Coordinates of C-alpha atoms in Angstrom, one line a residue:
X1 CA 121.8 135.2 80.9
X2 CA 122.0 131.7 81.5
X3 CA 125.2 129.8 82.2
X4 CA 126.6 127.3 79.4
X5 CA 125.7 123.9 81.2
X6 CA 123.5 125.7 83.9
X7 CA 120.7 124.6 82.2
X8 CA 121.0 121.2 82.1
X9 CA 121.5 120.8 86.2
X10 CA 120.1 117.8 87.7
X11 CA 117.2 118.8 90.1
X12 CA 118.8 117.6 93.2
X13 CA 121.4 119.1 92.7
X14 CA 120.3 122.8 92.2
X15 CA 117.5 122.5 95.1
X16 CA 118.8 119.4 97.5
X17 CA 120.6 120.4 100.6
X18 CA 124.9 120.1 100.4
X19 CA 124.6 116.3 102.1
X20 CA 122.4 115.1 99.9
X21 CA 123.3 116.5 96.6
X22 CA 127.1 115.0 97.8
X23 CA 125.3 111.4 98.5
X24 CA 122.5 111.4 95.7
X25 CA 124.4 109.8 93.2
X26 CA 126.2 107.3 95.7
X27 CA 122.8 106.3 97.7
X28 CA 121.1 105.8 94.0
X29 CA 124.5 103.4 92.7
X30 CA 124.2 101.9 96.4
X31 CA 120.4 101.1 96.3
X32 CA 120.3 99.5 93.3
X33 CA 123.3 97.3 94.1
X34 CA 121.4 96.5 97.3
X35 CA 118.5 96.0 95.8
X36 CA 119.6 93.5 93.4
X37 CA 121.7 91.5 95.8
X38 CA 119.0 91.4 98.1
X39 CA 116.7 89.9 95.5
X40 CA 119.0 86.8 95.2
X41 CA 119.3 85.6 98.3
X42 CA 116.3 83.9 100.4
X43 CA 114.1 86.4 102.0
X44 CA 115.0 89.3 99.7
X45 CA 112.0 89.6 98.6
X46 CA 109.9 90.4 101.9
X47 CA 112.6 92.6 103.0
X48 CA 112.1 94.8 99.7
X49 CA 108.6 93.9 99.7
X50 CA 107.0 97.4 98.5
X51 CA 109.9 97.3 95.4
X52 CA 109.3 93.9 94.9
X53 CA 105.8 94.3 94.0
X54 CA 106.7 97.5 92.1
X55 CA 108.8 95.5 90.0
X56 CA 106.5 92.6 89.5
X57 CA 103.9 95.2 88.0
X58 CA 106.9 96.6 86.1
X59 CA 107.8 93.2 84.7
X60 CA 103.8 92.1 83.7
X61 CA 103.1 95.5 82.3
X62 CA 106.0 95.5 80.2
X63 CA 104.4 92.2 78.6
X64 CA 100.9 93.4 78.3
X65 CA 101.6 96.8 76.9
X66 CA 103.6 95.3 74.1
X67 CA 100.7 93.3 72.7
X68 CA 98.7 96.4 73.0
X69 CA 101.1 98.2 71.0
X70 CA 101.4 95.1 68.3
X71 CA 97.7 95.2 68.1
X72 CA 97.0 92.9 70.5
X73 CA 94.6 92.4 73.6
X74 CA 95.8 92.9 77.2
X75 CA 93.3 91.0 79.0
X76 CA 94.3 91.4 82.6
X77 CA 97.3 91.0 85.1
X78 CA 97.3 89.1 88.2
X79 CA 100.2 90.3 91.4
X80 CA 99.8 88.0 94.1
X81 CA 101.4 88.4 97.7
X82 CA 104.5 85.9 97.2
X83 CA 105.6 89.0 94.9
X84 CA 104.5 86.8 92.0
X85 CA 102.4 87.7 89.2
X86 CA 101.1 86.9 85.4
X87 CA 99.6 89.3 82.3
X88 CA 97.2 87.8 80.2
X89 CA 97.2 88.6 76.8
X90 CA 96.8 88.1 72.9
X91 CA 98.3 89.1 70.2
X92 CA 97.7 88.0 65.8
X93 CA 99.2 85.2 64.6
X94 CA 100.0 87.7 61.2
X95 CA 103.1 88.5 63.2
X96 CA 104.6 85.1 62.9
X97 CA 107.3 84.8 65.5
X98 CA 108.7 87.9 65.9
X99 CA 105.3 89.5 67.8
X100 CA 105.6 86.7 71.0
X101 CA 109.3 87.0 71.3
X102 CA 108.8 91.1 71.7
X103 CA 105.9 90.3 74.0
X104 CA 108.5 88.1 76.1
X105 CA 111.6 90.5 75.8
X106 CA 108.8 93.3 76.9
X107 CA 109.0 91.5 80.7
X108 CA 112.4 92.1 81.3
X109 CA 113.8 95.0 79.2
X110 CA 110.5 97.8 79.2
X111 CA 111.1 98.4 82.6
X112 CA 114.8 99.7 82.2
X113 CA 114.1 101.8 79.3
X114 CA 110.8 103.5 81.5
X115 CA 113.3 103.8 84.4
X116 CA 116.0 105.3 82.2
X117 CA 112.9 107.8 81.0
X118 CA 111.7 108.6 85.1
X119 CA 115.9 108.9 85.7
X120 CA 116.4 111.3 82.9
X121 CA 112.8 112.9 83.8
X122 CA 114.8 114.6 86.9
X123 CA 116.5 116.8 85.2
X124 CA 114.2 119.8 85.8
X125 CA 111.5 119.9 88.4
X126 CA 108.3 120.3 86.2
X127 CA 109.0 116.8 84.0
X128 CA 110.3 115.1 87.6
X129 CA 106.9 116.3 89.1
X130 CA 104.7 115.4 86.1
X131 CA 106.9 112.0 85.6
X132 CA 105.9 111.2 89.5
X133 CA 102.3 112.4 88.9
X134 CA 102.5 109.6 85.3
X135 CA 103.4 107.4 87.2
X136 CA 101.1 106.8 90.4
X137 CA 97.9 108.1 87.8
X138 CA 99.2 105.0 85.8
X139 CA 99.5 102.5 88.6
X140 CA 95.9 103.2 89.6
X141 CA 94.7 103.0 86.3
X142 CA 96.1 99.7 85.6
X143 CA 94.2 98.5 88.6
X144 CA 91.2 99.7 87.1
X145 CA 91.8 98.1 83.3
X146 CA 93.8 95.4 83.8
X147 CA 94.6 94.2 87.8
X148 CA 92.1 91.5 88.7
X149 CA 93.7 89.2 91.4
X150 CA 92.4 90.4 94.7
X151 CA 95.9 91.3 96.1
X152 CA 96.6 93.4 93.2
X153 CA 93.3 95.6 93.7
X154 CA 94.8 96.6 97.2
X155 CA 98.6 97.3 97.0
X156 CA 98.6 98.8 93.4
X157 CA 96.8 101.2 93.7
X158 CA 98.6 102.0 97.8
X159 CA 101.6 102.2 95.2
X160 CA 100.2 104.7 93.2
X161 CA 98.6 106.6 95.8
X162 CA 101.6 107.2 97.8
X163 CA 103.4 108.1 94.7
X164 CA 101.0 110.8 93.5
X165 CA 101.4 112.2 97.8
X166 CA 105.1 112.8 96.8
X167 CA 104.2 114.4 93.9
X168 CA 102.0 116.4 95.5
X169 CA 103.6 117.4 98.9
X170 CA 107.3 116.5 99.0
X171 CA 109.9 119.5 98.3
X172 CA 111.3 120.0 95.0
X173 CA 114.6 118.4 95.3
X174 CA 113.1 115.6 96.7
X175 CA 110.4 114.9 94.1
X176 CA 113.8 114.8 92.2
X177 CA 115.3 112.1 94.3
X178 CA 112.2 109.9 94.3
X179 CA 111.5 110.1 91.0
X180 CA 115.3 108.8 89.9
X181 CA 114.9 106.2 92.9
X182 CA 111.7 105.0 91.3
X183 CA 113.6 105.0 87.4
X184 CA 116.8 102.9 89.5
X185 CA 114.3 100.1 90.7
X186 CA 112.6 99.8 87.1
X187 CA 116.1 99.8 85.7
X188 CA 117.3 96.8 88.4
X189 CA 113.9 95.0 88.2
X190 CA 115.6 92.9 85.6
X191 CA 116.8 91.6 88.1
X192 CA 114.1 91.2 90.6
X193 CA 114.9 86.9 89.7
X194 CA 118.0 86.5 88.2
X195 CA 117.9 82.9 87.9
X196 CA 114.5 83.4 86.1
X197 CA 116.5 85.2 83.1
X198 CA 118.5 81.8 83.0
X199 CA 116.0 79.0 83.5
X200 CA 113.8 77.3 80.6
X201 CA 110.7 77.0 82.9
X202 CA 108.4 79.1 84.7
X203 CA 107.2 76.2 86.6
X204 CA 103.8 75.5 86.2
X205 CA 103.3 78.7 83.6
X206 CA 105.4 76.8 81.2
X207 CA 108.3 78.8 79.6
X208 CA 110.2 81.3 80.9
X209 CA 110.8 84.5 78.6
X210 CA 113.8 83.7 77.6
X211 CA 112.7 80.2 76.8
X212 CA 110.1 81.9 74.9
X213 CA 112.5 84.5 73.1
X214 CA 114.8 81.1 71.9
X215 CA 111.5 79.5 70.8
X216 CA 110.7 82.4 68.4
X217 CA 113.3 84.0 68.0
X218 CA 116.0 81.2 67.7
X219 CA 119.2 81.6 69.7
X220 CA 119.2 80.1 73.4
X221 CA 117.8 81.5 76.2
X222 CA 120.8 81.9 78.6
X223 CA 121.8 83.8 75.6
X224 CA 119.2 86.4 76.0
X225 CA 119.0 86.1 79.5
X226 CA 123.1 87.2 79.7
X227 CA 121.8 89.8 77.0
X228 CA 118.9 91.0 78.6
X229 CA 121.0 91.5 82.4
X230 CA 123.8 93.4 80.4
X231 CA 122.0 95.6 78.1
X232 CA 119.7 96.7 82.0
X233 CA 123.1 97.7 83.6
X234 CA 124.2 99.7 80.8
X235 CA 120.9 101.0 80.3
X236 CA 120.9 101.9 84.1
X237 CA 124.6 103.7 83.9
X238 CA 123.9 105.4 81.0
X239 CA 120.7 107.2 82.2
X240 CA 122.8 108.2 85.6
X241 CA 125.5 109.7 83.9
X242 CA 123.6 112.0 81.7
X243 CA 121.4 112.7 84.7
X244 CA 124.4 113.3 86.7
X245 CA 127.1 114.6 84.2
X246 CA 126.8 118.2 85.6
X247 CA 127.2 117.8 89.5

């Protein structure tokens, strides 16, 4: 018979070794701190290079997936090497303002609430394995559908394919780890440019989301953008305490 609470262990911590099941919470807290430090300051981005791509596709499938789901057309995403990248898309005009300020909310806030998912996802071994298995399937078929820029034919689909070797050949516990790891970098990705979140221009792609939420859905955009960074974090804590609330 099953202990009250027993149940509802996180995977690392039923199958990790002592050390790690001590330090998974703290290296998880830790990375994503580091992470979005490192993101801030010049260079950050080529020294997280592999997360900073992750959470450029993050960020551009977030918009493209939400015109899909408001009956719109995801034409194609472009990732380029600086880390950069852009989703082409349409969506009705029927929605009147509301259906372009989802699309540009989409960018910044799907990827927490998929990471909170691939955190919570670690609770038992079989959704962490299949979450893993989602995800890299996922990253190559977006190359496939919607990747066109010749940079994003190579690493996104290296992403995916490493992804899908972890869930396919690491142990248990750490299939675990990875697969929170991988839901703590979607969380922070908000973050990947923090300044972005608080500037009116995207350069020579015109607005910036949040200049695009103020346009349509009133409000300013360092409003949204302090909005958008808070609700991430507390997205991001939340997810770690359920998925931790037992160890």
């Amino acid at each position: 018979m099953s202990q009250p609470g027993k149940d509802f262990e996180t995977l690392l911590h039923r199958e990790a070794p002592l050390e790690v099941e001590r330090m998974g919470l703290t290296w998880l807290v830790g990375a994503a701190i580091a992470t979005a430090m490192l993101w801030q300051v010049p260079g950050g981005d080529y020294i997280l290079y592999p997360f900073t791509i992750l959470a450029t596709w993050f960020h551009e499938m977030g918009h493209g997936l939400m015109a899909v789901l408001l009956g719109g057309q995801f034409q194609q995403l472009q990732i380029f090497g600086n880390g950069s990248g852009v989703a082409s898309y349409a969506i009705s005009r029927s929605l009147g303002p509301i259906g372009p300020g989802l699309v540009a909310a989409a960018g910044p806030m799907g990827p927490p609430l998929a990471g909170a998912a691939l955190i919570l996802a670690s609770r038992s071994f079989t959704t962490a394995s299949l979450s893993l298995k989602i995800l890299g399937s996922f990253l190559l078929i977006s190359t496939l559908i919607w990747v066109r820029s010749p940079f994003g034919l190579v690493a996104i689909p290296l992403l995916g394919l490493i992804i899908l070797g972890i869930s396919l050949k690491a142990p248990r516990w750490m299939q675990g780890f990875a697969i929170q790891f991988l839901g703590v970098q979607a969380c922070v990705s908000t973050y990947h440019q923090l300044d972005y979140l608080f500037s009116y221009s995207a350069g020579s792609l015109g607005l910036s989301d949040t200049a695009q939420m103020e346009k349509y859905l009133l409000l300013p955009y360092w409003f949204w953008g302090g909005l958008m960074a808070i609700a991430s974090l507390i997205i991001l804590i939340q997810s770690l305490r359920v998925a931790y609330r037992s160890v």
